[in-house]
């Protein structure tokens, strides 16, 4: 079975509240996470040191404390280079 294109294979979080992502289809994208910061579910991400702990795991981007973003959303809403 083929891996879906939207599976996140690598992630980096620079200090500007974006995510630099690589997906299973090889595309590289930048996801602007700033709009999420206003949602209660993602309030912890306002803490920059915590935001910077983002990592790729389980096919998406995760943070400790069980915070993650749907990989399909990341793929759909990323700007690709």
PDB file of C-alpha atoms in Angstrom, residues 2-74:
ATOM      1  CA  UNK A   2       1.351   3.407  -1.006  1.00  0.00           C
ATOM      2  CA  UNK A   3       2.011   6.013   1.679  1.00  0.00           C
ATOM      3  CA  UNK A   4      -0.353   8.992   1.305  1.00  0.00           C
ATOM      4  CA  UNK A   5       1.255  12.172  -0.064  1.00  0.00           C
ATOM      5  CA  UNK A   6       0.306  14.165   3.032  1.00  0.00           C
ATOM      6  CA  UNK A   7       2.321  12.083   5.505  1.00  0.00           C
ATOM      7  CA  UNK A   8       4.926  14.326   7.171  1.00  0.00           C
ATOM      8  CA  UNK A   9       8.421  12.819   7.002  1.00  0.00           C
ATOM      9  CA  UNK A  10      10.394  15.690   8.556  1.00  0.00           C
ATOM     10  CA  UNK A  11       9.618  18.899  10.405  1.00  0.00           C
ATOM     11  CA  UNK A  12      11.534  21.878  11.735  1.00  0.00           C
ATOM     12  CA  UNK A  13      10.157  24.794  13.739  1.00  0.00           C
ATOM     13  CA  UNK A  14      12.001  28.086  13.272  1.00  0.00           C
ATOM     14  CA  UNK A  15      11.264  30.884  15.785  1.00  0.00           C
ATOM     15  CA  UNK A  16       8.775  32.652  13.484  1.00  0.00           C
ATOM     16  CA  UNK A  17       5.899  30.244  14.259  1.00  0.00           C
ATOM     17  CA  UNK A  18       6.108  28.487  10.924  1.00  0.00           C
ATOM     18  CA  UNK A  19       6.836  24.847  10.271  1.00  0.00           C
ATOM     19  CA  UNK A  20       9.234  23.693   7.570  1.00  0.00           C
ATOM     20  CA  UNK A  21       7.853  20.375   6.387  1.00  0.00           C
ATOM     21  CA  UNK A  22       8.742  17.546   4.042  1.00  0.00           C
ATOM     22  CA  UNK A  23       5.970  15.219   2.925  1.00  0.00           C
ATOM     23  CA  UNK A  24       5.978  11.621   1.700  1.00  0.00           C
ATOM     24  CA  UNK A  25       5.689  12.737  -1.930  1.00  0.00           C
ATOM     25  CA  UNK A  26       8.935  14.715  -1.555  1.00  0.00           C
ATOM     26  CA  UNK A  27       7.298  18.138  -1.537  1.00  0.00           C
ATOM     27  CA  UNK A  28       8.717  20.711   0.859  1.00  0.00           C
ATOM     28  CA  UNK A  29       6.348  23.223   2.339  1.00  0.00           C
ATOM     29  CA  UNK A  30       6.073  26.014   4.851  1.00  0.00           C
ATOM     30  CA  UNK A  31       3.077  26.003   7.148  1.00  0.00           C
ATOM     31  CA  UNK A  32       2.155  29.230   8.966  1.00  0.00           C
ATOM     32  CA  UNK A  33       1.069  28.134  12.449  1.00  0.00           C
ATOM     33  CA  UNK A  34       0.276  31.644  13.728  1.00  0.00           C
ATOM     34  CA  UNK A  35      -3.508  31.379  13.102  1.00  0.00           C
ATOM     35  CA  UNK A  36      -3.609  28.309  15.351  1.00  0.00           C
ATOM     36  CA  UNK A  37      -2.271  30.257  18.313  1.00  0.00           C
ATOM     37  CA  UNK A  38      -5.660  31.896  18.874  1.00  0.00           C
ATOM     38  CA  UNK A  39      -7.454  28.563  19.228  1.00  0.00           C
ATOM     39  CA  UNK A  40      -7.725  27.247  22.804  1.00  0.00           C
ATOM     40  CA  UNK A  41      -6.593  23.780  21.753  1.00  0.00           C
ATOM     41  CA  UNK A  42      -3.252  25.203  20.573  1.00  0.00           C
ATOM     42  CA  UNK A  43      -2.745  27.897  23.260  1.00  0.00           C
ATOM     43  CA  UNK A  44       0.398  26.178  24.613  1.00  0.00           C
ATOM     44  CA  UNK A  45       2.083  26.798  21.266  1.00  0.00           C
ATOM     45  CA  UNK A  46       2.230  30.528  22.065  1.00  0.00           C
ATOM     46  CA  UNK A  47       5.132  29.652  24.349  1.00  0.00           C
ATOM     47  CA  UNK A  48       7.997  29.877  21.833  1.00  0.00           C
ATOM     48  CA  UNK A  49      10.353  27.424  23.580  1.00  0.00           C
ATOM     49  CA  UNK A  50       7.507  24.884  23.571  1.00  0.00           C
ATOM     50  CA  UNK A  51       6.654  25.596  19.912  1.00  0.00           C
ATOM     51  CA  UNK A  52      10.279  24.958  18.971  1.00  0.00           C
ATOM     52  CA  UNK A  53      10.036  21.372  20.278  1.00  0.00           C
ATOM     53  CA  UNK A  54       7.896  20.362  17.269  1.00  0.00           C
ATOM     54  CA  UNK A  55       8.928  17.122  15.612  1.00  0.00           C
ATOM     55  CA  UNK A  56       7.723  14.764  12.926  1.00  0.00           C
ATOM     56  CA  UNK A  57       6.186  11.602  14.384  1.00  0.00           C
ATOM     57  CA  UNK A  58       3.307   9.298  13.512  1.00  0.00           C
ATOM     58  CA  UNK A  59       3.071  10.887  10.051  1.00  0.00           C
ATOM     59  CA  UNK A  60       2.409  14.409  11.301  1.00  0.00           C
ATOM     60  CA  UNK A  61       3.855  17.166  13.514  1.00  0.00           C
ATOM     61  CA  UNK A  62       3.629  16.647  17.263  1.00  0.00           C
ATOM     62  CA  UNK A  63       4.526  18.380  20.488  1.00  0.00           C
ATOM     63  CA  UNK A  64       4.665  16.954  23.993  1.00  0.00           C
ATOM     64  CA  UNK A  65       1.370  17.105  25.903  1.00  0.00           C
ATOM     65  CA  UNK A  66      -0.398  15.323  23.039  1.00  0.00           C
ATOM     66  CA  UNK A  67      -0.663  18.314  20.706  1.00  0.00           C
ATOM     67  CA  UNK A  68      -0.620  17.570  16.984  1.00  0.00           C
ATOM     68  CA  UNK A  69      -1.981  18.908  13.710  1.00  0.00           C
ATOM     69  CA  UNK A  70      -3.817  16.776  11.152  1.00  0.00           C
ATOM     70  CA  UNK A  71      -1.315  15.969   8.397  1.00  0.00           C
ATOM     71  CA  UNK A  72      -3.956  16.444   5.691  1.00  0.00           C
ATOM     72  CA  UNK A  73      -4.442  20.017   6.945  1.00  0.00           C
ATOM     73  CA  UNK A  74      -0.703  20.655   6.949  1.00  0.00           C
TER      74      UNK A  74
END
